[in-house]
Coordinates of C-alpha atoms in Angstrom, one line a residue:
X54 CA 0.0 0.0 0.0
X55 CA 1.2 3.6 -0.7
X56 CA 2.1 6.0 2.1
X57 CA -1.0 8.0 1.3
X58 CA -3.1 4.9 1.4
X59 CA -1.9 4.0 4.9
X60 CA -2.5 7.5 6.2
X61 CA -6.0 7.8 4.8
X62 CA -7.0 4.2 5.7
X63 CA -10.1 4.6 7.9
X64 CA -9.4 1.8 10.4
X65 CA -8.5 1.8 14.1
X66 CA -5.0 0.4 13.6
X67 CA -2.1 2.1 15.3
X68 CA 0.9 2.5 13.1
X69 CA 4.2 4.3 13.1
X70 CA 6.7 5.5 10.5
X71 CA 10.2 6.9 10.9
X72 CA 12.7 9.2 9.2
X73 CA 16.3 8.3 8.3
X74 CA 19.1 10.3 6.9
X75 CA 21.2 9.2 3.8
X76 CA 24.7 8.2 5.0
X77 CA 27.5 10.7 5.1
X78 CA 29.4 10.8 1.8
X79 CA 31.8 7.8 1.6
X80 CA 30.6 6.0 4.7
X81 CA 28.4 3.4 3.0
X82 CA 25.0 2.0 4.0
X83 CA 26.0 -0.3 6.8
X84 CA 24.9 1.8 9.7
X85 CA 21.7 2.9 8.0
X86 CA 20.6 -0.6 7.2
X87 CA 21.5 -1.7 10.8
X88 CA 19.2 1.0 12.1
X89 CA 16.4 0.0 9.8
X90 CA 16.9 -3.7 10.8
X91 CA 16.2 -2.7 14.5
X92 CA 13.0 -0.9 13.6
X93 CA 11.5 -3.1 10.8
X94 CA 10.6 -5.8 13.2
X95 CA 7.9 -3.5 14.5
X96 CA 6.3 -3.3 11.0
X97 CA 6.6 0.4 10.2
X98 CA 4.1 1.8 7.7
X99 CA 6.7 3.6 5.7
X100 CA 10.2 5.1 5.9
X101 CA 10.9 8.7 5.1
X102 CA 14.3 9.8 3.7
X103 CA 15.7 13.3 4.1
X104 CA 17.4 15.5 1.5
X105 CA 20.1 18.0 2.4
X106 CA 21.3 21.3 0.9
X107 CA 25.0 21.4 -0.2
X108 CA 27.3 23.5 1.9
X109 CA 30.7 25.2 1.6
X110 CA 33.9 23.7 3.0
X111 CA 37.4 25.1 2.9
X112 CA 40.3 23.0 1.7
X113 CA 43.8 24.1 2.7
X114 CA 46.2 24.4 -0.3
X115 CA 50.0 23.7 -0.3
X116 CA 50.7 27.5 -0.2
X117 CA 48.7 27.9 3.0
X118 CA 45.7 29.5 1.4
X119 CA 42.2 28.1 1.5
X120 CA 40.0 27.2 -1.4
X121 CA 36.2 27.1 -1.0
X122 CA 34.3 24.1 -2.4
X123 CA 30.6 23.3 -2.3
X124 CA 29.8 19.7 -1.4
X125 CA 26.8 17.6 -0.4
X126 CA 27.7 15.7 2.8
X127 CA 24.7 13.4 2.5
X128 CA 24.0 12.8 -1.2
X129 CA 21.9 9.9 -2.5
X130 CA 18.3 10.4 -1.3
X131 CA 16.8 8.9 -4.4
X132 CA 19.2 6.0 -4.5
X133 CA 18.8 5.3 -0.8
X134 CA 15.0 5.3 -1.2
X135 CA 15.2 2.8 -4.0
X136 CA 17.7 0.6 -2.0
X137 CA 15.4 0.6 1.0
X138 CA 12.4 -0.3 -1.1
X139 CA 14.2 -3.1 -2.9
X140 CA 15.9 -4.5 0.2
X141 CA 13.0 -4.3 2.7
X142 CA 9.8 -4.0 0.6
X143 CA 8.7 -1.2 2.9
X144 CA 7.1 1.9 1.3
X145 CA 9.4 4.8 1.1
X146 CA 8.9 8.6 1.0
X147 CA 11.8 10.7 -0.1
X148 CA 12.0 14.4 0.6
X149 CA 12.0 16.7 -2.4
X150 CA 13.1 20.3 -1.5
X151 CA 13.4 23.7 -3.0
X152 CA 16.6 24.5 -1.1
X153 CA 19.7 24.2 -3.3
X154 CA 17.8 22.8 -6.3
X155 CA 16.8 24.4 -9.6
X156 CA 13.4 23.7 -11.2
X157 CA 15.3 21.5 -13.7
X158 CA 17.1 19.6 -10.9
X159 CA 13.7 18.8 -9.3
X160 CA 12.2 17.8 -12.7
X161 CA 15.0 15.2 -13.2
X162 CA 14.5 14.0 -9.6
X163 CA 10.8 13.4 -10.3
X164 CA 11.7 11.5 -13.5
X165 CA 14.2 9.3 -11.6
X166 CA 11.7 8.6 -8.9
X167 CA 9.0 7.7 -11.4
X168 CA 11.4 5.3 -13.2
X169 CA 12.1 3.6 -9.9
X170 CA 8.4 3.3 -9.1
X171 CA 8.5 5.6 -6.1
X172 CA 5.4 7.7 -6.0
X173 CA 5.1 9.1 -2.5
X174 CA 6.9 12.4 -1.7
X175 CA 7.3 14.8 1.2
X176 CA 7.5 18.3 -0.4
X177 CA 9.4 20.9 1.6
X178 CA 11.1 24.3 1.1
X179 CA 14.1 23.0 3.0
X180 CA 16.4 24.7 5.4
X181 CA 18.6 27.6 4.6
X182 CA 22.2 27.0 3.6
X183 CA 24.5 26.9 6.7
X184 CA 26.5 29.9 5.4
X185 CA 23.4 32.1 5.0
X186 CA 21.7 34.1 7.7
X187 CA 18.3 33.6 6.0
X188 CA 16.8 31.4 3.2
X189 CA 18.2 32.4 -0.2
X190 CA 16.4 31.2 -3.3
X191 CA 18.6 29.1 -5.5
X192 CA 18.9 30.8 -9.0
X193 CA 16.4 29.0 -11.2
X194 CA 14.7 27.5 -8.2
X195 CA 11.6 27.9 -6.0
X196 CA 11.1 30.3 -3.1
X197 CA 8.2 28.4 -1.4
X198 CA 6.8 24.9 -1.0
X199 CA 3.6 26.1 -2.8
X200 CA 5.8 26.8 -5.9
X201 CA 7.2 23.2 -5.6
X202 CA 3.7 21.8 -5.2
X203 CA 2.6 23.5 -8.4
X204 CA 5.5 22.0 -10.3
X205 CA 4.5 18.5 -9.1
X206 CA 0.9 19.2 -10.0
X207 CA 1.8 20.1 -13.5
X208 CA 4.1 17.1 -13.8
X209 CA 1.2 14.9 -12.6
X210 CA -1.0 16.5 -15.2
X211 CA 1.5 15.5 -17.9
X212 CA 3.6 18.7 -18.4
X213 CA 7.2 19.5 -17.8
X214 CA 8.0 22.8 -16.1
X215 CA 8.5 24.6 -19.4
X216 CA 5.0 23.6 -20.6
X217 CA 6.2 20.8 -22.9
X218 CA 3.8 17.8 -22.8
X219 CA 5.1 14.6 -21.4
X220 CA 4.7 12.0 -24.1
X221 CA 4.2 9.1 -21.7
X222 CA 3.1 10.4 -18.3
X223 CA 3.7 7.9 -15.6
X224 CA 2.0 7.2 -12.3
X225 CA 1.1 10.5 -10.6
X226 CA 2.9 11.4 -7.3
X227 CA 1.1 11.6 -4.0
X228 CA 2.6 14.0 -1.5
X229 CA 2.5 15.4 1.9
X230 CA 3.9 18.6 3.5
X231 CA 5.3 19.9 6.8
X232 CA 3.5 21.9 9.5
X233 CA 4.5 23.5 12.7
X234 CA 2.4 23.3 15.9
X235 CA 4.6 26.0 17.5
X236 CA 4.9 27.9 14.1
X237 CA 7.8 28.0 11.6
X238 CA 10.7 30.0 12.8
X239 CA 10.3 32.5 10.0
X240 CA 6.5 33.0 10.3
X241 CA 5.4 36.2 12.0
X242 CA 2.7 34.4 13.9
X243 CA 1.0 31.0 14.1
X244 CA -2.2 32.1 12.3
X245 CA -0.3 33.2 9.1
X246 CA 1.8 30.0 9.2
X247 CA -1.4 28.0 9.3
X248 CA -2.8 29.9 6.4
X249 CA 0.2 28.7 4.4
X250 CA -0.7 25.2 5.4
X251 CA -4.3 25.8 4.1
X252 CA -2.8 27.0 0.8
X253 CA -0.7 23.8 0.5
X254 CA -3.9 21.7 1.1
X255 CA -5.8 23.7 -1.5
X256 CA -3.1 23.1 -4.0
X257 CA -3.3 19.3 -3.4
X258 CA -1.3 18.3 -0.4
X259 CA -2.9 15.1 1.0
X260 CA -1.5 15.2 4.6
X261 CA 0.9 17.1 6.8
X262 CA 3.6 15.9 9.2
X263 CA 4.5 18.1 12.1
X264 CA 7.8 19.4 13.3
X265 CA 8.8 17.5 16.5
X266 CA 7.2 18.6 19.7
X267 CA 7.1 17.5 23.3
X268 CA 3.8 19.1 24.5
X269 CA 0.7 17.3 23.3
X270 CA -1.5 20.2 24.4
X271 CA 0.1 22.4 21.8
X272 CA -0.5 19.7 19.1
X273 CA -4.2 19.3 20.1
X274 CA -4.7 23.1 20.0
X275 CA -3.0 23.3 16.6
X276 CA -5.2 20.6 15.2
X277 CA -8.3 22.2 16.6
X278 CA -7.4 25.6 15.1
X279 CA -6.6 23.9 11.8
X280 CA -10.0 22.3 11.6
X281 CA -11.7 25.6 12.4
X282 CA -9.8 27.1 9.4
X283 CA -10.9 24.4 7.0
X284 CA -7.8 22.4 7.0
X285 CA -9.2 18.8 6.7
X286 CA -6.1 16.8 5.7
X287 CA -4.7 14.3 8.2
X288 CA -2.1 15.9 10.5
X289 CA 0.5 13.4 11.6
X290 CA 2.4 14.1 14.9
X291 CA 6.2 14.1 14.5
X292 CA 7.9 12.8 17.7
X293 CA 11.5 12.4 18.8
X294 CA 12.6 11.0 22.1
X295 CA 14.8 13.3 24.3
X296 CA 18.1 11.5 24.5
X297 CA 20.9 13.7 25.9
X298 CA 21.4 16.3 28.6
X299 CA 22.7 18.8 26.0
X300 CA 19.4 18.7 24.2
X301 CA 17.7 20.7 26.9
X302 CA 19.2 23.8 25.3
X303 CA 20.0 22.5 21.8
X304 CA 16.5 21.3 20.9
X305 CA 14.6 24.6 21.5
X306 CA 17.3 26.4 19.5
X307 CA 17.5 24.0 16.6
X308 CA 13.9 23.0 16.2
X309 CA 12.2 26.1 17.7
X310 CA 10.0 24.1 20.0
X311 CA 9.5 24.4 23.8
X312 CA 10.6 21.8 26.3
X313 CA 7.5 21.6 28.6
X314 CA 8.3 22.7 32.2
X315 CA 7.5 19.3 33.8
X316 CA 9.9 17.6 31.4
X317 CA 12.6 20.3 31.8
X318 CA 12.3 20.0 35.6
X319 CA 13.0 16.2 35.4
X320 CA 15.8 16.7 32.9
X321 CA 17.8 19.0 35.2
X322 CA 17.7 16.2 37.8
X323 CA 19.5 13.8 35.4
X324 CA 23.1 13.2 36.1
X325 CA 24.1 11.4 32.9
X326 CA 23.1 11.1 29.3
X327 CA 21.8 7.6 30.1
X328 CA 19.5 9.1 32.7
X329 CA 18.2 11.6 30.2
X330 CA 17.7 8.8 27.6
X331 CA 15.6 6.8 30.0
X332 CA 13.6 9.8 30.9
X333 CA 13.1 10.5 27.2
X334 CA 11.8 7.0 26.6
X335 CA 9.3 7.3 29.4
X336 CA 8.1 10.8 28.4
X337 CA 7.8 9.8 24.7
X338 CA 5.9 6.6 25.6
X339 CA 3.4 8.5 27.6
X340 CA 3.2 11.2 24.9
X341 CA 2.4 8.6 22.2
X342 CA -0.1 6.8 24.4
X343 CA -2.0 10.0 24.9
X344 CA -2.0 10.7 21.2
X345 CA -3.3 7.2 20.5
X346 CA -6.0 7.7 23.1
X347 CA -7.1 10.9 21.3
X348 CA -7.7 8.9 18.1
X349 CA -4.3 9.5 16.4
X350 CA -3.6 6.3 14.4
X351 CA -0.3 7.4 12.8
X352 CA 2.8 8.6 14.6
X353 CA 6.0 9.6 12.8
X354 CA 9.4 9.3 14.6
X355 CA 12.5 11.3 14.0
X356 CA 15.3 8.8 14.7
X357 CA 18.6 10.7 14.4
X358 CA 20.6 9.8 17.5
X359 CA 17.5 8.1 18.9
X360 CA 17.1 4.8 17.1
X361 CA 17.4 2.7 20.2
X362 CA 15.1 5.0 22.1
X363 CA 12.4 4.7 19.4
X364 CA 12.7 0.9 19.6
X365 CA 12.1 1.0 23.3
X366 CA 9.1 3.3 22.9
X367 CA 7.5 1.1 20.2
X368 CA 8.1 -2.0 22.4
X369 CA 6.3 -0.3 25.2
X370 CA 3.4 0.8 23.0
X371 CA 3.0 -2.7 21.6
X372 CA 2.4 -4.0 25.1
X373 CA -1.0 -2.4 25.2

């Protein structure tokens, strides 16, 4: 079944999905597949694969000067998606992003995915380049996710970006988008941010996956407000277990989400990262149980540096 099929299936079955990163350039797929091996025994609905902007690095020359090069540290999203699909037979959902890509780059990516029989996408603007203070549009690229959606819609309708008809259109793509219960970092307020989500839905987005959060009340309030605005697509909670003491300050800064006061109070009592990891497992398990009890059937896990914690959480959830 497709990712969209799982998400829209109207049955009371609790499922989970998870996100993985392509391996760092030159490191191979061993660790990635080992992580997937740990999680696949729990029958995930699908696996989501991230895409990353290239970045500048500086290489020292023999004369002591430095030369700037642009590289992609984690290439291979399309290839990794195909490898996972072939090796495990689990539905895959690669990210397609505006950041660092031209319209032509995206078009070739869509063609490659179509050739591989991959038809589920997560469409995102993507993060700014590390060297930039704000998001900068790639020359010949898109500024917003809504622009990217329109390109995919035209592709699905049988037209390339320049208006040329596609002689043999393949299977249309299904796609979801991101949303932010505590608003996107660049949005002036939550209401305007949610209006952008409504626009994505009206253009054809079939579901939305949230940025990670630790406070279910904020998620429930977000969903309630979304429904009042006419946003009817499924909204899937994105969850990541707290795993290290340093994340008490890093997570709010990096992901622009609050650590709830009750969780923060317990974190500061932890003496070691292992203490923090166990606390994170307990908090996330309780968080997921509450989401399930409120009728949420699909939960999406962010697994970076948290694969073992996610495994423990899912084991606990399966006991009920």
